[in-house]
Coordinates of C-alpha atoms in Angstrom, one line a residue:
Chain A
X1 CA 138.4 56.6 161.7
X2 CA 136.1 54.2 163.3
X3 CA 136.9 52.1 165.9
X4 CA 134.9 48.9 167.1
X5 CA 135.2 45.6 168.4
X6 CA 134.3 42.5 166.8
X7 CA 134.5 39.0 166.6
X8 CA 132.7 36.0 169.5
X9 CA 131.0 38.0 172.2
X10 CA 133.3 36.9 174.8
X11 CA 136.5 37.3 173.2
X12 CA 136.2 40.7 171.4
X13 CA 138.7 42.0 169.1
X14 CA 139.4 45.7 168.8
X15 CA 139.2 46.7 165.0
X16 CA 140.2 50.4 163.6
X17 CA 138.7 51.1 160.4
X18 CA 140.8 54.2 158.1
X19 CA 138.4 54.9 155.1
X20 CA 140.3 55.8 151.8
X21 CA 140.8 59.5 151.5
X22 CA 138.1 61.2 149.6
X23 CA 138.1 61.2 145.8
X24 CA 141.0 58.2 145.2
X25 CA 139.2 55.3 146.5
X26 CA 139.7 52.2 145.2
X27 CA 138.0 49.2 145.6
X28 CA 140.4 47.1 147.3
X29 CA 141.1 46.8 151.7
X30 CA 143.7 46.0 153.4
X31 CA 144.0 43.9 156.6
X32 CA 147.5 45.0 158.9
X33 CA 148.5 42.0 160.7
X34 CA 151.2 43.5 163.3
X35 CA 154.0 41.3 165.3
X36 CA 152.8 39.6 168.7
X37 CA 154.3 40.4 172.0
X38 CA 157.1 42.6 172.4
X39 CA 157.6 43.5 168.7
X40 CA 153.7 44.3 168.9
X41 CA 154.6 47.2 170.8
X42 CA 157.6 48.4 168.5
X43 CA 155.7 48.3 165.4
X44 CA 152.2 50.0 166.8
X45 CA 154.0 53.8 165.0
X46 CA 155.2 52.2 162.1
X47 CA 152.2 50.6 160.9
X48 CA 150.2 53.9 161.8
X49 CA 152.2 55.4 159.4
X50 CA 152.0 52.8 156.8
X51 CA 148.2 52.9 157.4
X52 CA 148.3 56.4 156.6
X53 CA 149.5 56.2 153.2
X54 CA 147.7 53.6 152.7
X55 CA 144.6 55.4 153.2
X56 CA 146.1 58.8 151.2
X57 CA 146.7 56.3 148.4
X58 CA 143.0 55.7 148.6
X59 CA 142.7 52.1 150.0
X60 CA 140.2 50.9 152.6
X61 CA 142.3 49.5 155.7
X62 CA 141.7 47.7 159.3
X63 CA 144.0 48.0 161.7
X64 CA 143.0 45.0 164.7
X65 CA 144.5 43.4 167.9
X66 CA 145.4 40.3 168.1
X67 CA 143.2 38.2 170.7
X68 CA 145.2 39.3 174.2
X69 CA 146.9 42.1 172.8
X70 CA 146.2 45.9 172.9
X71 CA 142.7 46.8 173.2
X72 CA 141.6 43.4 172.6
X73 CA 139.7 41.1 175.5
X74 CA 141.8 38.2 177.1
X75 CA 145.7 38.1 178.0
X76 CA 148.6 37.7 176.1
X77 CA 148.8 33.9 177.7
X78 CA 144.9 33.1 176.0
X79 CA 146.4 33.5 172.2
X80 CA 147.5 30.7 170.1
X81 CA 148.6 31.0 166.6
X82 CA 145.5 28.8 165.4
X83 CA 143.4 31.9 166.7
X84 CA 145.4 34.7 165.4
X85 CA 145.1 33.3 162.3
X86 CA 141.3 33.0 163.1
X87 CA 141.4 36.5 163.9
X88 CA 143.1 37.2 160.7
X89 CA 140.3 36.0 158.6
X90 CA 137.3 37.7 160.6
X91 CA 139.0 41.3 160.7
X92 CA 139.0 40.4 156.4
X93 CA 135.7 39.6 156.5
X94 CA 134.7 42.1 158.9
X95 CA 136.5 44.7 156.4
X96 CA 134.9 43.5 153.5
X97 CA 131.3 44.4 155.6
X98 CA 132.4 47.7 156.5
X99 CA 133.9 48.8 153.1
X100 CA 131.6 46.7 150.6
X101 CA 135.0 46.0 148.9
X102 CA 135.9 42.4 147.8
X103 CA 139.1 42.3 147.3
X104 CA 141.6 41.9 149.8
X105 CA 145.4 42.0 150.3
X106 CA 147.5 40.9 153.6
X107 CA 150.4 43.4 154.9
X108 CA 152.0 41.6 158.0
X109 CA 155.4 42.3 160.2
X110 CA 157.4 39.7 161.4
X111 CA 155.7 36.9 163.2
X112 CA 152.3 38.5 161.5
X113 CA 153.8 38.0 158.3
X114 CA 153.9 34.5 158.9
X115 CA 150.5 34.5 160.4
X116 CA 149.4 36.3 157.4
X117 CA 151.0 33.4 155.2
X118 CA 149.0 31.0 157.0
X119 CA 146.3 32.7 156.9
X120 CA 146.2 32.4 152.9
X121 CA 147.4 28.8 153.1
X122 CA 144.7 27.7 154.8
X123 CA 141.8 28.9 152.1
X124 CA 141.4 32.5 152.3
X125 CA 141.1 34.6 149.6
X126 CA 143.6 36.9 149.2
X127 CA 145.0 39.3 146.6
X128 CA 148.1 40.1 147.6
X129 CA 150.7 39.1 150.5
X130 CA 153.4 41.4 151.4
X131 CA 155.7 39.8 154.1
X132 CA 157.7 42.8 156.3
X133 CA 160.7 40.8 157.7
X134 CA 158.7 37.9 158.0
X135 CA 159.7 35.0 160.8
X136 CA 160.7 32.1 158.8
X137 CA 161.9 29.9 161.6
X138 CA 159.1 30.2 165.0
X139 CA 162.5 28.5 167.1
X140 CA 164.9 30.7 166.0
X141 CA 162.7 33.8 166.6
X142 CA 162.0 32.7 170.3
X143 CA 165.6 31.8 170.9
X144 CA 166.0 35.5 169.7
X145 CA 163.8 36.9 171.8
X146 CA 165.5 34.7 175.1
X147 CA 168.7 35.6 174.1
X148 CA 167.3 39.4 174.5
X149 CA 166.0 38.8 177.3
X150 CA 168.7 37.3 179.0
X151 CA 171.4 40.2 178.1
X152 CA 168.9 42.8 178.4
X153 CA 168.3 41.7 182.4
X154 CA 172.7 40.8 182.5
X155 CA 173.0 44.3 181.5
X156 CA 170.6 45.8 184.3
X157 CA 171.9 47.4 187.5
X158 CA 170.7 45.1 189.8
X159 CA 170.5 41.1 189.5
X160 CA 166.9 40.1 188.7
X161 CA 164.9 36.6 188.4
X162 CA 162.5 36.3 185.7
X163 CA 159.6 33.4 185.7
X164 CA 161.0 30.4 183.9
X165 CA 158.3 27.4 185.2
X166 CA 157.5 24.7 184.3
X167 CA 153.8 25.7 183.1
X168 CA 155.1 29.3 181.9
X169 CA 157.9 31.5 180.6
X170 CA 158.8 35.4 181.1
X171 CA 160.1 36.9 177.8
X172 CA 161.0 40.3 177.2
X173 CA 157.6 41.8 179.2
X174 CA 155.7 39.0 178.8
X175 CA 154.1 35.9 180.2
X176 CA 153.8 33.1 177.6
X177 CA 152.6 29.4 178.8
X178 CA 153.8 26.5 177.6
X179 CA 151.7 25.5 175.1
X180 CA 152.2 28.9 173.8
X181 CA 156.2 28.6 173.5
X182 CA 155.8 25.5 171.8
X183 CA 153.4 26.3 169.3
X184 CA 155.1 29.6 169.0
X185 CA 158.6 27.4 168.1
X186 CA 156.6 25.7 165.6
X187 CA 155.6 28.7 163.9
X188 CA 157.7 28.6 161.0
X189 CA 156.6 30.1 157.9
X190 CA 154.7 27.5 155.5
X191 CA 157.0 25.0 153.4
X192 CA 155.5 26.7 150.0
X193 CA 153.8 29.8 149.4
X194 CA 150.2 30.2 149.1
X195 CA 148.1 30.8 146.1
X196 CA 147.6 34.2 145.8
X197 CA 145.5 36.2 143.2
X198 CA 148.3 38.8 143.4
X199 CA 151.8 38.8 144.0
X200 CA 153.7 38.0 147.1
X201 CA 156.0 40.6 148.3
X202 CA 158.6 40.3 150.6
X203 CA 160.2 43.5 152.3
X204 CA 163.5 43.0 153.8
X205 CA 165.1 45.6 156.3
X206 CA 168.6 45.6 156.7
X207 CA 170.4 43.4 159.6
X208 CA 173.3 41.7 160.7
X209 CA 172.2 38.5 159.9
X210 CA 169.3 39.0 156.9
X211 CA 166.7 36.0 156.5
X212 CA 166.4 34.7 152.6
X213 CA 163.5 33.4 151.4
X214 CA 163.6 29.5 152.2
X215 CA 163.7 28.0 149.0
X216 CA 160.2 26.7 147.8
X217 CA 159.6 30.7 148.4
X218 CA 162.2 32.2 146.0
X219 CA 160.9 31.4 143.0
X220 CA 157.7 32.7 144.0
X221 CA 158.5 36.4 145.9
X222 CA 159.5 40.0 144.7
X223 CA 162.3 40.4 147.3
X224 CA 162.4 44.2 148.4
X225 CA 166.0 45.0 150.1
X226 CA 165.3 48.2 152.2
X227 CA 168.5 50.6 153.8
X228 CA 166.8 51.0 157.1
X229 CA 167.5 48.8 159.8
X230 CA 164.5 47.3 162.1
X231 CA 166.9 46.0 164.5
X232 CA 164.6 43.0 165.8
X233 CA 168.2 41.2 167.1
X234 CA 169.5 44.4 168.4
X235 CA 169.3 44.8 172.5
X236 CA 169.6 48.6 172.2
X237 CA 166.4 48.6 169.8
X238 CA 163.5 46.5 172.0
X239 CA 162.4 49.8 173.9
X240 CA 161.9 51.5 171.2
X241 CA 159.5 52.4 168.0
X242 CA 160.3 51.4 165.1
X243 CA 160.6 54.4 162.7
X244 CA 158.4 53.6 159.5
X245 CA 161.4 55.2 156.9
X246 CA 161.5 53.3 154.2
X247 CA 158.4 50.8 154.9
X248 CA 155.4 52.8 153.9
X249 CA 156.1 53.5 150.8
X250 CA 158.0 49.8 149.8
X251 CA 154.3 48.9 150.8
X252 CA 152.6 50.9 148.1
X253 CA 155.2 49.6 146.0
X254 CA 154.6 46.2 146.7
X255 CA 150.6 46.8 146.2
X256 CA 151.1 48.6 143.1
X257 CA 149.8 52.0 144.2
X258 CA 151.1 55.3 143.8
X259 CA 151.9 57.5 147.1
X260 CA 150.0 60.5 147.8
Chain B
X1 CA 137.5 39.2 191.1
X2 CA 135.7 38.7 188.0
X3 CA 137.5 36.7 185.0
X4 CA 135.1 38.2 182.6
X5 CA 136.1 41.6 183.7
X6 CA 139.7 41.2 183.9
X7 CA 139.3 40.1 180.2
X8 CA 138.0 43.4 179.2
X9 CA 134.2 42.0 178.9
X10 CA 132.8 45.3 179.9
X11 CA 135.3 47.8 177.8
X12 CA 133.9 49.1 174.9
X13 CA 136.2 51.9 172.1
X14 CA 134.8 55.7 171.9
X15 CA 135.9 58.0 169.4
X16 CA 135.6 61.8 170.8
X17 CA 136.9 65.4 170.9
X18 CA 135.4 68.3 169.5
X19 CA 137.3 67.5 166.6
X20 CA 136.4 63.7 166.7
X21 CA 139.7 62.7 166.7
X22 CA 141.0 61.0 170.1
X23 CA 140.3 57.6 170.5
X24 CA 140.0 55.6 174.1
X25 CA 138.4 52.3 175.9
X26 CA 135.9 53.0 178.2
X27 CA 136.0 50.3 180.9
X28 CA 132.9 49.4 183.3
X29 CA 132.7 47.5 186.3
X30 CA 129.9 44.9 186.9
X31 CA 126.7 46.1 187.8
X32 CA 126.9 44.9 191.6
X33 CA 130.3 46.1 191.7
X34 CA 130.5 49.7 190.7
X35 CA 130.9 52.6 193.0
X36 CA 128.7 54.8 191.6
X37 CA 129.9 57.9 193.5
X38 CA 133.7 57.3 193.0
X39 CA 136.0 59.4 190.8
X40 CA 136.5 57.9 187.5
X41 CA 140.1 57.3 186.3
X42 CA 141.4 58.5 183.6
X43 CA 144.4 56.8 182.0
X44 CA 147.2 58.9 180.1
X45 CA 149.8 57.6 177.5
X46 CA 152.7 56.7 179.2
X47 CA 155.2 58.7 177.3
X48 CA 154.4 58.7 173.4
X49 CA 153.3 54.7 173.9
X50 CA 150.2 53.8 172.2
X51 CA 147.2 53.5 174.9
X52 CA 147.8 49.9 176.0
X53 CA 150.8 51.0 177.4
X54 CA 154.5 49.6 178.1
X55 CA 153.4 45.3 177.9
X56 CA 149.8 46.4 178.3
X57 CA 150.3 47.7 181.5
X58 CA 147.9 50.7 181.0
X59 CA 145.1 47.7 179.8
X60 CA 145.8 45.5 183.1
X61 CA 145.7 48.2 185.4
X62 CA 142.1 49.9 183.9
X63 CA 140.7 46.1 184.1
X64 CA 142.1 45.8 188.0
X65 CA 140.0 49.1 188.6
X66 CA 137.0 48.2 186.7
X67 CA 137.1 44.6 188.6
X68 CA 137.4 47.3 191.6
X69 CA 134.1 48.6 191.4
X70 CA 135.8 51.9 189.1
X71 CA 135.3 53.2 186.0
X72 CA 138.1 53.9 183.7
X73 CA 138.8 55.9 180.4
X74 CA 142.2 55.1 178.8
X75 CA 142.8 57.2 175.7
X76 CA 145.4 58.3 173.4
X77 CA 145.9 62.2 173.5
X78 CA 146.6 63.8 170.2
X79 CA 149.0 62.8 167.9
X80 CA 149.8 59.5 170.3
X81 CA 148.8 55.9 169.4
X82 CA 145.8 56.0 167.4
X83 CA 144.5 59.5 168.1
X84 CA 144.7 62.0 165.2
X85 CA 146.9 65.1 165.5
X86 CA 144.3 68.4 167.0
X87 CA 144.1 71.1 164.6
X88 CA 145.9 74.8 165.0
X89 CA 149.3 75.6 166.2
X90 CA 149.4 74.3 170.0
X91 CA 152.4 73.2 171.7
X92 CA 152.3 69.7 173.5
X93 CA 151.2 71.3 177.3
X94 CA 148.4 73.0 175.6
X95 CA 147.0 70.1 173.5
X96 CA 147.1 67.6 176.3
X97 CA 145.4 70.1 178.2
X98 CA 142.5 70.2 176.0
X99 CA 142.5 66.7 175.4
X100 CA 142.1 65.3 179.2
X101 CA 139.6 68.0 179.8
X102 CA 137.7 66.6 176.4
X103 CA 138.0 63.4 178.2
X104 CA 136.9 64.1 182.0
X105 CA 133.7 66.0 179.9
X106 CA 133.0 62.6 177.6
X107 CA 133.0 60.7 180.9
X108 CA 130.8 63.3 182.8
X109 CA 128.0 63.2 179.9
X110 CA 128.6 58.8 179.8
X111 CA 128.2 58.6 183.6
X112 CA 127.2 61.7 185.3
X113 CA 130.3 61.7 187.1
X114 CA 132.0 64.9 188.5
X115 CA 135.2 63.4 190.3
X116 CA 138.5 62.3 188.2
X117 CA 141.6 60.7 188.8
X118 CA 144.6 61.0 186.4
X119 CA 146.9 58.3 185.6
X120 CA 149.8 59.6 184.4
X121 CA 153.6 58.0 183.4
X122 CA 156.3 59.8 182.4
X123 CA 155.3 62.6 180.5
X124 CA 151.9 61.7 181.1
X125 CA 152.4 62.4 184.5
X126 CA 153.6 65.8 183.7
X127 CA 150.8 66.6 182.3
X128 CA 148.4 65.7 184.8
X129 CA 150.2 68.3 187.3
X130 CA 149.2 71.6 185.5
X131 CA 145.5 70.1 184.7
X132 CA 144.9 69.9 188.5
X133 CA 145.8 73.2 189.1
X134 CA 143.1 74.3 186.9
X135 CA 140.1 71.8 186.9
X136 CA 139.1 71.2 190.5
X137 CA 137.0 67.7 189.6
X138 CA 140.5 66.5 189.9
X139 CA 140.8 64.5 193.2
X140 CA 143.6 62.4 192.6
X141 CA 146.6 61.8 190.7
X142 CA 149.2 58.6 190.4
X143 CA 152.4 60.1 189.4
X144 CA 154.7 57.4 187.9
X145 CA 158.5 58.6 187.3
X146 CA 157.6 62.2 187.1
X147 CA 159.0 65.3 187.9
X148 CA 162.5 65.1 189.7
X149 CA 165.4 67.7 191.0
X150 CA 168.8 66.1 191.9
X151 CA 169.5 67.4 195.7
X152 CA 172.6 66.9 197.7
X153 CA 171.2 62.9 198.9
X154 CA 171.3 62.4 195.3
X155 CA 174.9 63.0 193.8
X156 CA 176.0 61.0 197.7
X157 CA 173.9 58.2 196.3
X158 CA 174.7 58.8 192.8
X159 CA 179.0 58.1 193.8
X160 CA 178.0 55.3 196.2
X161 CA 175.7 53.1 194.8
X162 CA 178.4 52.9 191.7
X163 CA 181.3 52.2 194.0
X164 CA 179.8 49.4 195.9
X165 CA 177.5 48.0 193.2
X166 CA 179.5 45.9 190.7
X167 CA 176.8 45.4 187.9
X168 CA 176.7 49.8 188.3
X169 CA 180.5 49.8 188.5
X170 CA 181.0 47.2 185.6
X171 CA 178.4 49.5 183.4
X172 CA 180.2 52.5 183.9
X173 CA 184.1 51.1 183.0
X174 CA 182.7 49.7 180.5
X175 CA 181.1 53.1 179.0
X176 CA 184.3 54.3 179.6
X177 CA 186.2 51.8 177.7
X178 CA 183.6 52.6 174.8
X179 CA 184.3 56.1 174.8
X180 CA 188.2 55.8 174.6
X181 CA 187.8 53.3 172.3
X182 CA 184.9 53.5 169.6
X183 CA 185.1 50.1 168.0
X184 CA 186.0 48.1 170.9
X185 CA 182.7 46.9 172.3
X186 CA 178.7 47.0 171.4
X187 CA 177.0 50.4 171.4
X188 CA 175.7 51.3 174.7
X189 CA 172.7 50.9 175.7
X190 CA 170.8 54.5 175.7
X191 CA 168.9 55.9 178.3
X192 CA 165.1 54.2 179.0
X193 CA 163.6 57.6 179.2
X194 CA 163.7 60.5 176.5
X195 CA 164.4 64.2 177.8
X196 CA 161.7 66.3 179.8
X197 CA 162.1 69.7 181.0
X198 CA 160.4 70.1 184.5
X199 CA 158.8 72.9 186.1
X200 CA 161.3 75.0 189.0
X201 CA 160.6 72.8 192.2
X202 CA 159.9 75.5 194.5
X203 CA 156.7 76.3 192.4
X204 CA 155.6 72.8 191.5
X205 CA 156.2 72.2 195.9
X206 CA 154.0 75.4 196.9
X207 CA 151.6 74.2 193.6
X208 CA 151.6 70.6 195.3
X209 CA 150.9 72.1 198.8
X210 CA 147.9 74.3 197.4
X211 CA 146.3 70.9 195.5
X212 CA 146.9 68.8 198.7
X213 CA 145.0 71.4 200.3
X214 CA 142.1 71.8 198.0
X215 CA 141.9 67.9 199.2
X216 CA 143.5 66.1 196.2
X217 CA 145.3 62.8 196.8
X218 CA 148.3 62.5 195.3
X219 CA 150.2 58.7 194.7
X220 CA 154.0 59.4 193.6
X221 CA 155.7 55.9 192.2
X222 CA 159.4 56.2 191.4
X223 CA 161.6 53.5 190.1
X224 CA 165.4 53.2 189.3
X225 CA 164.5 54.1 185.7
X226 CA 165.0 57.5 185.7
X227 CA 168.3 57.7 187.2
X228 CA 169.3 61.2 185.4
X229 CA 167.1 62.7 188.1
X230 CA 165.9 60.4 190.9
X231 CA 167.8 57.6 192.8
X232 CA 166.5 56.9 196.4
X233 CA 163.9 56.8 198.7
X234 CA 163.7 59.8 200.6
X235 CA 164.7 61.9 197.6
X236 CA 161.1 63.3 197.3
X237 CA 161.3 64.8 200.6
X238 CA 164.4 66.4 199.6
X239 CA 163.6 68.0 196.8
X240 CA 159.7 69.2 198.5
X241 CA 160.8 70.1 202.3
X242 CA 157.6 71.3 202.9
X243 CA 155.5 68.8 202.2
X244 CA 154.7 65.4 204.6
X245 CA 154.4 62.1 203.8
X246 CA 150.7 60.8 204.7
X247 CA 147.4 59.4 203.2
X248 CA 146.7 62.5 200.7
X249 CA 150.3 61.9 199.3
X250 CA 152.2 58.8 199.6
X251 CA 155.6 58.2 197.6
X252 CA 156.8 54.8 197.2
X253 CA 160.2 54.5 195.3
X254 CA 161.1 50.8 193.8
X255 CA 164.5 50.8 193.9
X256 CA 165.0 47.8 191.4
X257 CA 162.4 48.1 189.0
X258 CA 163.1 49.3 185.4
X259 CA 160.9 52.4 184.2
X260 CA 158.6 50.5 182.3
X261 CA 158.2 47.6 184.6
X262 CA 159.2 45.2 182.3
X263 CA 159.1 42.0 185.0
X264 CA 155.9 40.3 185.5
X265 CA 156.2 40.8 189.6
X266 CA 157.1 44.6 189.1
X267 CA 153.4 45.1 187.2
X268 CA 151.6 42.7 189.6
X269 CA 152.9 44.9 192.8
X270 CA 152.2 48.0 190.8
X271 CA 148.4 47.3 189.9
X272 CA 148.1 46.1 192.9
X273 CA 149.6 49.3 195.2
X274 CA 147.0 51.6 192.7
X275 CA 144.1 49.7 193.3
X276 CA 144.7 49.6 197.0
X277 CA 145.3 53.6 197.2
X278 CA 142.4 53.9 194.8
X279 CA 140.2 51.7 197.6
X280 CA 141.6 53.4 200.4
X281 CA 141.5 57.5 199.1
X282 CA 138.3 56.4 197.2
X283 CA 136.3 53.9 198.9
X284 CA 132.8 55.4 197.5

């Protein structure tokens, strides 16, 4: 493990490098690219784990906060999806420096998913995509996350106010501004796919309501149906970790490596 | 305050341990800010959340005491966030126990310091009970939701507060409801904190009484998160008769917070109520 921070000198990103177990390397990294607020903090154990066999399975991997999120510098209210996806492509090519590997391949969760997806639309070179219940629709998701908010605070003991301002918004924990909730509600997953020298994967959990691939996409994805349940809609579900199960290894099988 | 600071400008990630395996931020304050003399803090998980915390509380709060002229270590102990597992058979107590002291030691070598304060949530704060009774550069501890012992005050507030509070009243018919009738309604919503087992509360009292007396500084922060155990105010002074409230322990109990201080104004009172105790117990 090697954990460092990189990116602009005053607006560091935290980076944790996992070098491939010894003796099954191959020559190929993989950037994590984890949800954003609240579901940031369910995923953190779930993508451990899939990091972990990731590494066992011999690949070179970078696990990073987003600008204002975990052991990154600024505040939740500095990020923007234009500089996530900027972040995106200096933790690749801050892998690729560490590792000396050239090839690499995207694994995001849900609104990183769809970051990832940008990411790869807008020019960088990527092998393979693999899309964990990726957000298709940035409006719907924050709906979703007000409409958890709301019943999770009806459902507490006593009556309490969150911040809804005109220049910012409380959601589930945290602050976002306004130009944040806007661009956020625009943050819908691109109309096609990008190009890819790979595949793109997409790894569904099971829910209530499941998300299909919009339709320029469906042509273009290996759709993985998985029995676990994430519960990203599910009120009982936002306080706690999301128990990797099935996802680590529908990873491998999405990047064509065998678990260890 | 400064921006820079608050932004995490002077944090930088250490990897340490015997083993090499625990991983941590090391925050500094500016230059002409630091207290050179003062204890650093030391920053627990809060429960088994990765280092950053319940909505980056832990992150916030370090930044707070960095911008305050302290310096902070917030690290994941083994097998928690991104920190490997240790090696050999140990139980949790006797991991964590190695771990923090691995910590205070990496922070003594950075910065020569020989004074600690633990930050501890949950079953963070567990831990950092036993650790003070046996490493005396301990001077301090901020106890969020820890240990608790239902007394008499409790059950009375326990039957009133759901009588006359409808939201509590409401809640409980309707767990009620779900029990007689399975299908009928939504799962409930589970409890916000996972089972602990504490210590008998006549030994953690005379254990509390022999730190207070060794001159530690003690900062117990309840909320109504953890109502299995705690409920009121004065609880604390029910359960420990022997001890008194004053400036080497001070209990504060927020009565409408949830445990993980999930509303913008909870956090903002909280970091602000630590940095002031830290200012006043630790003004060095």
């Amino acid at each position: 493990m090697n954990p460092f921070l990189f990116g602009p000198e005053s607006e560091r990103l935290f980076g944790l490098y996992l070098p491939p177990k010894a003796g099954a390397e191959k020559r190929m990294g993989i950037v994590l690219c984890p949800p954003i607020h609240q579901e940031f903090l369910r995923s953190r154990w779930s993508l451990r784990q899939v990091s972990t066999q990731l590494t066992r399975a011999g690949l070179h991997v970078l696990r990073f906060d987003w600008y204002g999120f975990g052991d990154s510098g600024g505040e939740p209210t500095d990020g923007t999806p234009e500089r996530w996806i900027e972040d995106i492509r200096l933790a690749c090519k801050e892998l690729k420096e560490i590792s000396g590997v050239s090839t690499i391949s995207l694994v995001g969760m849900r609104s990183g998913a769809t970051l990832a997806a940008h990411a790869a639309a807008s020019g960088l070179e990527i092998k393979d995509l693999v899309l964990l219940d990726p957000v298709v629709s940035g409006s719907d998701y924050l709906e979703g996350l007000r409409g958890l908010h709301r019943r999770r605070w009806e459902a507490f003991p006593y009556p309490r106010t969150s911040i809804r301002e005109e220049q910012r918004e409380e959601i589930l924990g945290f602050m976002y501004n306004r130009a944040q909730v806007q661009a956020i509600g625009g943050l819908d997953l691109p109309a096609t796919p990008p190009a890819v020298t790979g595949g793109i994967h997409w790894i569904r959990t099971q829910s209530a309501a499941p998300v299909a691939p919009p339709s320029g996409w469906i042509e273009r994805v290996r759709l993985s149906d998985l029995q676990d349940a994430a519960g990203w809609d599910r009120l009982e579900s936002i306080q706690e970790a999301l128990v990797a199960g099935q996802i680590p290894p529908a990873v491998l099988n999405a990047l064509g490596v065998k678990a260890v | 305050m400064s921006a820079a600071i608050l932004k995490g400008a002077n944090e930088k990630p250490v990897i340490f341990g015997a083993e090499k395996h625990l991983i941590g931020m090391v925050g500094e304050p500016e230059a002409a800010t630091l207290r050179p003399k003062a204890p650093v803090v030391i920053l627990l998980n809060a429960g088994l959340l990765h280092r950053a915390g319940p909505y980056r509380m832990t992150v916030f709060l370090a930044r707070r005491l960095n911008a305050a002229g302290y310096r902070t270590l917030r690290f994941d102990l083994s097998g928690i966030g991104d920190s490997e597992m240790r090696k050999g058979k140990l139980d949790d107590w006797q991991r964590a126990k190695i771990d923090i002291r691995e910590a205070m030691d990496l922070m003594a070598k950075r910065t020569g310091a020989e004074r600690f304060v633990l930050w501890g949530f949950c079953s963070g704060a567990d831990y950092s009970h036993p650790q003070a009774l046996t490493d005396s550069r301990i001077v301090g501890a901020v106890m969020m939701d820890a240990y608790g012992w239902r007394t008499l005050s409790y059950w009375i507030w326990s039957f009133f507060g759901r009588i006359f509070n409808s939201r509590k009243l409401r809640n409980f018919l309707a767990r009620g409801l779900r029990k007689l009738i399975p299908k009928a309604a939504e799962e409930p919503v589970k409890g916000e904190s996972y089972v602990r087992e504490f210590p008998p509360k006549e030994r953690v009292q005379s254990e509390l009484q022999f730190l207070i007396k060794r001159g530690m500084s003690f900062l117990f922060l309840y909320t109504s998160g953890v109502p299995e155990y705690f409920n009121h105010a004065g609880q604390f002074w029910g359960m420990m008769p022997k001890l008194k409230q004053d400036k080497t322990l001070q209990v504060d109990y927020y009565g409408r917070t949830d445990h993980t201080y999930s509303l913008h104004e909870d956090r903002e009172r909280l970091l602000e109520r630590i940095t002031n105790w830290m200012v006043d117990r630790f003004p060095a």
